[in-house]
mmCIF file of C-alpha atoms in Angstrom:
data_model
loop_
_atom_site.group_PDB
_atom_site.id
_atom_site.type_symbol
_atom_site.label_atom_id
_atom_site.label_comp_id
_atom_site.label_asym_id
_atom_site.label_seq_id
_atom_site.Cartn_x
_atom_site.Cartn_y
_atom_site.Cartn_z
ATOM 1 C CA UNK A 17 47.957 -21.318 -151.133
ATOM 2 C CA UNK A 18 46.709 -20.736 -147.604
ATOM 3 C CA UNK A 19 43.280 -19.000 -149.183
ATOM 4 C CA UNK A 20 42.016 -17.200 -145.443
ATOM 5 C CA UNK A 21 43.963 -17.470 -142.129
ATOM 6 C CA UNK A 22 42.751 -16.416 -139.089
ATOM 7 C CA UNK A 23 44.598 -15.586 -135.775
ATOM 8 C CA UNK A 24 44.073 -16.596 -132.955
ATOM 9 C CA UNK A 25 41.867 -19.653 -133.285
ATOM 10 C CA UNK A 26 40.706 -19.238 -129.266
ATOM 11 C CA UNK A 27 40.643 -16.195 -127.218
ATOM 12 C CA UNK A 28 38.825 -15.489 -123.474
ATOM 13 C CA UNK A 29 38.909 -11.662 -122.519
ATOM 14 C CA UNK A 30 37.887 -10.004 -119.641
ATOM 15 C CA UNK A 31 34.919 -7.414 -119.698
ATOM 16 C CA UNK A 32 36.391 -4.156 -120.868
ATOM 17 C CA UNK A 33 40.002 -5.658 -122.081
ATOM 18 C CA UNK A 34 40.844 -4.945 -126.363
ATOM 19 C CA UNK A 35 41.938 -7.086 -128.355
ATOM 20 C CA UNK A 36 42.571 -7.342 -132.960
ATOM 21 C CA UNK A 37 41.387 -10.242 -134.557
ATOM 22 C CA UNK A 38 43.454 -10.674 -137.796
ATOM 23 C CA UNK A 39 42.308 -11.762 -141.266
ATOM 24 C CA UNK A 40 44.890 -12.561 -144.190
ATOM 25 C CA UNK A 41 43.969 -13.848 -147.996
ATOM 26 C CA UNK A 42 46.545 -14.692 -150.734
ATOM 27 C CA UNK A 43 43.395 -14.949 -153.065
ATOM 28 C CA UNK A 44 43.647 -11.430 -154.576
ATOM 29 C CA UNK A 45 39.904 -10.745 -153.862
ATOM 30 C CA UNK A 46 39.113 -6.813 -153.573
ATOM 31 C CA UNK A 47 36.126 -7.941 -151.270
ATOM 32 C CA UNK A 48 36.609 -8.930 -147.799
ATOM 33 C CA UNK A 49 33.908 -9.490 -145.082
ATOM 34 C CA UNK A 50 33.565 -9.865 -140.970
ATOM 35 C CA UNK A 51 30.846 -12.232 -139.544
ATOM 36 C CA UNK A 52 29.960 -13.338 -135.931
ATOM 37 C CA UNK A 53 27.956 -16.634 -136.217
ATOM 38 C CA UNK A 54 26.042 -17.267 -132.665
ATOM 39 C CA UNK A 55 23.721 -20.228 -131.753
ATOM 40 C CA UNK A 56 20.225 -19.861 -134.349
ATOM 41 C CA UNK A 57 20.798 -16.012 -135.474
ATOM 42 C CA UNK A 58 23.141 -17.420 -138.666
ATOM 43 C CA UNK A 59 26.034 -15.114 -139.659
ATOM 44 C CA UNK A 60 25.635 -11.604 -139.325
ATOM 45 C CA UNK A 61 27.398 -9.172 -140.974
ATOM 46 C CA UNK A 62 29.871 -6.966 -138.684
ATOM 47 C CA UNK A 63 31.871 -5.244 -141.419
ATOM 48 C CA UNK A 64 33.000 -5.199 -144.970
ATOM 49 C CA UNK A 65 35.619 -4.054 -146.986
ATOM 50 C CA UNK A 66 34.962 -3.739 -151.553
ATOM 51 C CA UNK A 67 38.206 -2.578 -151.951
ATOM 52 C CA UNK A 68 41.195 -1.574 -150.435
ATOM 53 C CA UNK A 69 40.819 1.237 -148.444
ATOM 54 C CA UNK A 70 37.049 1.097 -147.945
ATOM 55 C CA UNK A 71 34.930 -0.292 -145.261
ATOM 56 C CA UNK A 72 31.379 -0.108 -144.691
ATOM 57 C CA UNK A 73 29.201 -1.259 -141.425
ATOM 58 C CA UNK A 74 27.263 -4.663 -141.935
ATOM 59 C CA UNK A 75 23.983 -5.405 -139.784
ATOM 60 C CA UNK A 76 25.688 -5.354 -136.290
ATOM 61 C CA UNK A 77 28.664 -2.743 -136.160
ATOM 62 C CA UNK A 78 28.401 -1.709 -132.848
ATOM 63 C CA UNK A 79 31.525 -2.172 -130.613
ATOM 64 C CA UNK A 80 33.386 -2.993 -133.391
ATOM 65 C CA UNK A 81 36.209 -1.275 -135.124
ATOM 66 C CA UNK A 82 37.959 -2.489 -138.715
ATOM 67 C CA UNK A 83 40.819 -1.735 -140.902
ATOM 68 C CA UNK A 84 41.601 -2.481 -144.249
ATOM 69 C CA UNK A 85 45.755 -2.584 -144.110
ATOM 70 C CA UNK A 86 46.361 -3.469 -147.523
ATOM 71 C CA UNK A 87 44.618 -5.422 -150.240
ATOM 72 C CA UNK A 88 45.811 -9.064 -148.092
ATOM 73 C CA UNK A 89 44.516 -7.768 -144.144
ATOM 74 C CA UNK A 90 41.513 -7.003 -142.518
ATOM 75 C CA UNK A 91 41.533 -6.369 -139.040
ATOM 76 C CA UNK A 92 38.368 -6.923 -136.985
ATOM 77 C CA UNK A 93 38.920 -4.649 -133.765
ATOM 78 C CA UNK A 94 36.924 -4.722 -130.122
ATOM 79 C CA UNK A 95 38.007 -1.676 -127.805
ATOM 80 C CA UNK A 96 36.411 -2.835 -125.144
ATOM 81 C CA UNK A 97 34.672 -6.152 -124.929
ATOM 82 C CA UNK A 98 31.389 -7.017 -123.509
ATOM 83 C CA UNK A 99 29.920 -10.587 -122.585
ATOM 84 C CA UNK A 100 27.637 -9.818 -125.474
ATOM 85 C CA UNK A 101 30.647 -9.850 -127.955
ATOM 86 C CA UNK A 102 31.183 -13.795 -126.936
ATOM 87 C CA UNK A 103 30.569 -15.555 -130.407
ATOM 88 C CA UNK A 104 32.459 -17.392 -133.273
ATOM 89 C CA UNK A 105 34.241 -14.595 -135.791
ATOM 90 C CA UNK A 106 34.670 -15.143 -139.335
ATOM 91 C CA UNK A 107 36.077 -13.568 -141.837
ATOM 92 C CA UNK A 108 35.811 -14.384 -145.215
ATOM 93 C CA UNK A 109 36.778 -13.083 -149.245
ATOM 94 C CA UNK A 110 34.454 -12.711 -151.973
ATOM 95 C CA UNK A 111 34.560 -13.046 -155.339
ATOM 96 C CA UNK A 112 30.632 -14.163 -156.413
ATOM 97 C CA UNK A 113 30.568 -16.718 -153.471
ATOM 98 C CA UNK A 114 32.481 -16.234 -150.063
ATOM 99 C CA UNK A 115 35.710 -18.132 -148.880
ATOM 100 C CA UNK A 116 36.097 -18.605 -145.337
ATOM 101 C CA UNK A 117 38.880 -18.502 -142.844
ATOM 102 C CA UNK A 118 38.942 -21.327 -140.142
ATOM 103 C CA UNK A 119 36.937 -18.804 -137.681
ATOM 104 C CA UNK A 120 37.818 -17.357 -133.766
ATOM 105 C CA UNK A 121 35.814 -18.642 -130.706
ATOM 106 C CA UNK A 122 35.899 -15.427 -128.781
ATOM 107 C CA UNK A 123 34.966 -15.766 -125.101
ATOM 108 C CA UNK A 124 34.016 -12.663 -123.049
ATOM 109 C CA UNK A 125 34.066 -13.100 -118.796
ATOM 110 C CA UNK B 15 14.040 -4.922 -146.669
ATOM 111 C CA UNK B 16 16.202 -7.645 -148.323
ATOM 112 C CA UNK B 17 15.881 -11.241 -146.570
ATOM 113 C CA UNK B 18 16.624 -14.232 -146.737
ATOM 114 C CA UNK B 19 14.674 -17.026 -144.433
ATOM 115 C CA UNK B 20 15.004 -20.858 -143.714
ATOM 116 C CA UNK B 21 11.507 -22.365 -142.144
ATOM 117 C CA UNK B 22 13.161 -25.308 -141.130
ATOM 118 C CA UNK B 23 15.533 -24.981 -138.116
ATOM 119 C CA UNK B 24 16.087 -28.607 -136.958
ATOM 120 C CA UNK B 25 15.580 -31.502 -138.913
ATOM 121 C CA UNK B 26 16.179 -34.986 -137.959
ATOM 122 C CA UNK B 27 16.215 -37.811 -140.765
ATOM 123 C CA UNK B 28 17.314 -41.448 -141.058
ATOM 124 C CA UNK B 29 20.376 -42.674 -143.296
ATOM 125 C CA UNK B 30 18.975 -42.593 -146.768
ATOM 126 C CA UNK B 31 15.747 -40.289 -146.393
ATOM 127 C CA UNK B 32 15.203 -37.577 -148.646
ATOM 128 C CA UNK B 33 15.937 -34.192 -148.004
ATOM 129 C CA UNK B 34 14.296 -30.550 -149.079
ATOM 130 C CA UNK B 35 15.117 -27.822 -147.127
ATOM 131 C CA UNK B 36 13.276 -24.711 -148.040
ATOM 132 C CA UNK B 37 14.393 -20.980 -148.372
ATOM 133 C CA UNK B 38 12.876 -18.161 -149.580
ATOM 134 C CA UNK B 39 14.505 -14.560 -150.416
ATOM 135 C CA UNK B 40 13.599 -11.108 -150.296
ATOM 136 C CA UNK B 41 15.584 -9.400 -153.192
ATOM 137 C CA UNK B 42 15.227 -6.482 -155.403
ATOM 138 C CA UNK B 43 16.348 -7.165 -159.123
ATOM 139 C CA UNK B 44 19.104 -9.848 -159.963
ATOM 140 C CA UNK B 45 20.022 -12.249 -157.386
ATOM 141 C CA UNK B 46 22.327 -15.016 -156.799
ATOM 142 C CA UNK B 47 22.061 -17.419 -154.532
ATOM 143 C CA UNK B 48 24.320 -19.941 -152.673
ATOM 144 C CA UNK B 49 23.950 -22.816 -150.665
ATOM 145 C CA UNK B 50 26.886 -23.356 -148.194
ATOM 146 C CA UNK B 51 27.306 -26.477 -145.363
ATOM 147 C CA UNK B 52 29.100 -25.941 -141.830
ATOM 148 C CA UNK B 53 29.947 -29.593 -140.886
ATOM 149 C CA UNK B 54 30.762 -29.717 -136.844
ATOM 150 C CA UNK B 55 33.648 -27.821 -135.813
ATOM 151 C CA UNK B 56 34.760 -26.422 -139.306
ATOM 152 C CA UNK B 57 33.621 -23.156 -141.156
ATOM 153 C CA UNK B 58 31.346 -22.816 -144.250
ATOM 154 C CA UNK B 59 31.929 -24.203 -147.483
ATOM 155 C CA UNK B 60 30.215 -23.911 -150.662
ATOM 156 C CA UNK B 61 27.767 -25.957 -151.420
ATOM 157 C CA UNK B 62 26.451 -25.234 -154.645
ATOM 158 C CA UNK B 63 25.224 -21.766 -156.536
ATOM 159 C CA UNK B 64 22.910 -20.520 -158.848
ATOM 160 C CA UNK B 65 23.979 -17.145 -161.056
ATOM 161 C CA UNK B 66 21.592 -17.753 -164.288
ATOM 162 C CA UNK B 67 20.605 -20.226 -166.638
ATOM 163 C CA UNK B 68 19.287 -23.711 -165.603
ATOM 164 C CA UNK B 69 17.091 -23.325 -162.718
ATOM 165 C CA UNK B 70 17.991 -26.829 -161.431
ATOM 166 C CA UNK B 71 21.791 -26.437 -160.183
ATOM 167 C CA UNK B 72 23.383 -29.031 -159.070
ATOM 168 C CA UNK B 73 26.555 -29.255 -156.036
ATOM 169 C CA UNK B 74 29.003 -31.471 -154.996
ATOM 170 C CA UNK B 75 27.834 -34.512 -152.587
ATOM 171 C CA UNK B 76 24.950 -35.435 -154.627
ATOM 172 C CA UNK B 77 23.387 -32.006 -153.521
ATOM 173 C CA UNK B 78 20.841 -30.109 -155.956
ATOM 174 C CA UNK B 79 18.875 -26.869 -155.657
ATOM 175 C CA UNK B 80 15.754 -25.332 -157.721
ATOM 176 C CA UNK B 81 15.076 -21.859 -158.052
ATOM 177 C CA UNK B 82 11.918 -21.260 -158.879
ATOM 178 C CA UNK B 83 11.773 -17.544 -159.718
ATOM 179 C CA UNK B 84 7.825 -17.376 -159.175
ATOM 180 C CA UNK B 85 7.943 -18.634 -155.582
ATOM 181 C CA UNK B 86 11.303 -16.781 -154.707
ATOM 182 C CA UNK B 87 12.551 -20.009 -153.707
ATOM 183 C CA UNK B 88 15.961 -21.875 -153.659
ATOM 184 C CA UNK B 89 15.107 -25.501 -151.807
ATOM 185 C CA UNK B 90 18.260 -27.495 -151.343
ATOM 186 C CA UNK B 91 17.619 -31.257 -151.642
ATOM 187 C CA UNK B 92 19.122 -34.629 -151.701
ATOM 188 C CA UNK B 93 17.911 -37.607 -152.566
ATOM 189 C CA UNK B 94 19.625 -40.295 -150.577
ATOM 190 C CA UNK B 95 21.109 -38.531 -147.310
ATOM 191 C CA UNK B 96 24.049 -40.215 -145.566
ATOM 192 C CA UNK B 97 25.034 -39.948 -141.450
ATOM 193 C CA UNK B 98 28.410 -37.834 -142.975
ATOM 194 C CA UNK B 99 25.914 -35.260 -144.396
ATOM 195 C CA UNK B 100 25.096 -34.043 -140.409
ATOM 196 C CA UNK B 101 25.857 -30.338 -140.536
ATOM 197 C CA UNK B 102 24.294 -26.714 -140.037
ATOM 198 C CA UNK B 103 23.141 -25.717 -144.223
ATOM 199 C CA UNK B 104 23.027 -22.082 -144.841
ATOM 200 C CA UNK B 105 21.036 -20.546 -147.953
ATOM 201 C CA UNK B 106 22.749 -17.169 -148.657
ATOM 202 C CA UNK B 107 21.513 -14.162 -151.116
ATOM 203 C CA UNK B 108 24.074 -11.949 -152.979
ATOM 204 C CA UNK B 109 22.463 -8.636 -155.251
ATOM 205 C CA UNK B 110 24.795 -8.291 -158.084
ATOM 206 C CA UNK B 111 22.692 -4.902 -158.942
ATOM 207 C CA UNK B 112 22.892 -3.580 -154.719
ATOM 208 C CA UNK B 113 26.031 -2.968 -152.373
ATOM 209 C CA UNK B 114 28.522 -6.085 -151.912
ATOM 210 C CA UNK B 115 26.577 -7.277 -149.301
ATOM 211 C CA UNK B 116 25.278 -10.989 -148.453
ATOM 212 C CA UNK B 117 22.578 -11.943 -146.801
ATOM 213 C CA UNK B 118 22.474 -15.372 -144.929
ATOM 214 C CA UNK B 119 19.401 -17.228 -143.775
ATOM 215 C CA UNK B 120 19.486 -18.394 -139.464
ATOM 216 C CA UNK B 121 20.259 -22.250 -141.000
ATOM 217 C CA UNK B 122 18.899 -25.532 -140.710
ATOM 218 C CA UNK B 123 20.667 -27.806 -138.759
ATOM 219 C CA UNK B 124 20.518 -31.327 -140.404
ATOM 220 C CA UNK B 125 21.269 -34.424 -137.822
ATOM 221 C CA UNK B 126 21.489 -37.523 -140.050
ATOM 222 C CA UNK B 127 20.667 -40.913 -137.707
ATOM 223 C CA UNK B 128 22.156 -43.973 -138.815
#
């Protein structure tokens, strides 16, 4: 079992470009979560997702965009980055304690 | 509002020191709470987790953690710490009785000298 996968690993946009970041589980959680971790703030909650077709905003939704595909994806989306959006994005599954995916170092110029 | 802090935010020990980091949470009704470990370059695991019963939980790594209900406090500590155990630690909040939503503490990065 792969438990989360994340794609890419590494992305640099430029200011204003879009981009998806994907987020897969073969765990069969109904919970699924989007973080961005940045340099002494923690994680902070961008999105989540209690079942399948449901999503609610976290602490920081702004800019951000999600979708809940199926009971396996959830899609983080940025329509238009901003230098503020640089930060390390992960996504995790939950079932009483979280399971991570390897994370995405997102770079914004 | 529901919280969830960490006082320390660097701490700096020598190969087999004792360790206590602190947290403290902000939570309405039943809580669980979590400690996870980022280790350089790699996401967070699970450290350890309390849900009910014994106060005094114990993790993998020769990790433990007490809640003490009273204090609203969930202080990580080992006794013995090794260089391998250098790594961001993340105390984490989860209301069973609220939305699904966590709550992480800003961490405590750990650098262990050897």
């Amino acid at each position: 079992n792969a438990g989360v996968t994340q794609t890419p690993k590494f992305q640099v946009l430029k200011t204003g470009q879009s981009m998806t970041l994907q987020c897969a589980q073969d765990m069969n959680h109904n919970s699924m979560y989007w973080y961005r971790q940045d340099p002494g703030m923690g994680l902070r909650l961008i999105y989540y997702s209690a079942s399948e077709g449901t999503t609610d905003k976290g602490e920081v939704p702004n800019g951000y965009n999600v979708s809940r595909l199926n009971k396996r994806e959830f899609s983080l989306r940025l329509e238009s980055a901003a230098p503020s959006q640089t930060s390390v994005y992960f996504c995790a599954t939950v079932l009483y304690e979280q399971y991570f995916g390897p994370g995405t170092r997102l770079t914004v110029t | 509002a529901q919280s969830v802090s960490q006082h320390n935010h660097h701490v700096i020990l020598s190969e087999a020191a004792s360790l206590e980091l602190g947290c403290n949470y902000s939570y309405g009704g039943t809580v669980n709470l979590f400690w996870y470990v980022q280790y350089p370059g790699q996401h967070l695991q699970l450290l350890l987790k309390y849900f009910s019963g014994d106060p005094l939980v114990k993790g993998i790594k020769g990790f433990e953690a007490e809640f003490i209900k009273s204090k609203f406090s969930f202080n990580l500590r080992k006794p013995s710490v090794q260089w391998s155990d250098t790594a961001e630690y993340f105390c984490a909040a989860y209301s069973s009785s609220g939305t699904y939503k966590y709550i992480f503490g800003t961490g405590t990065r750990l650098k262990v000298l050897a």
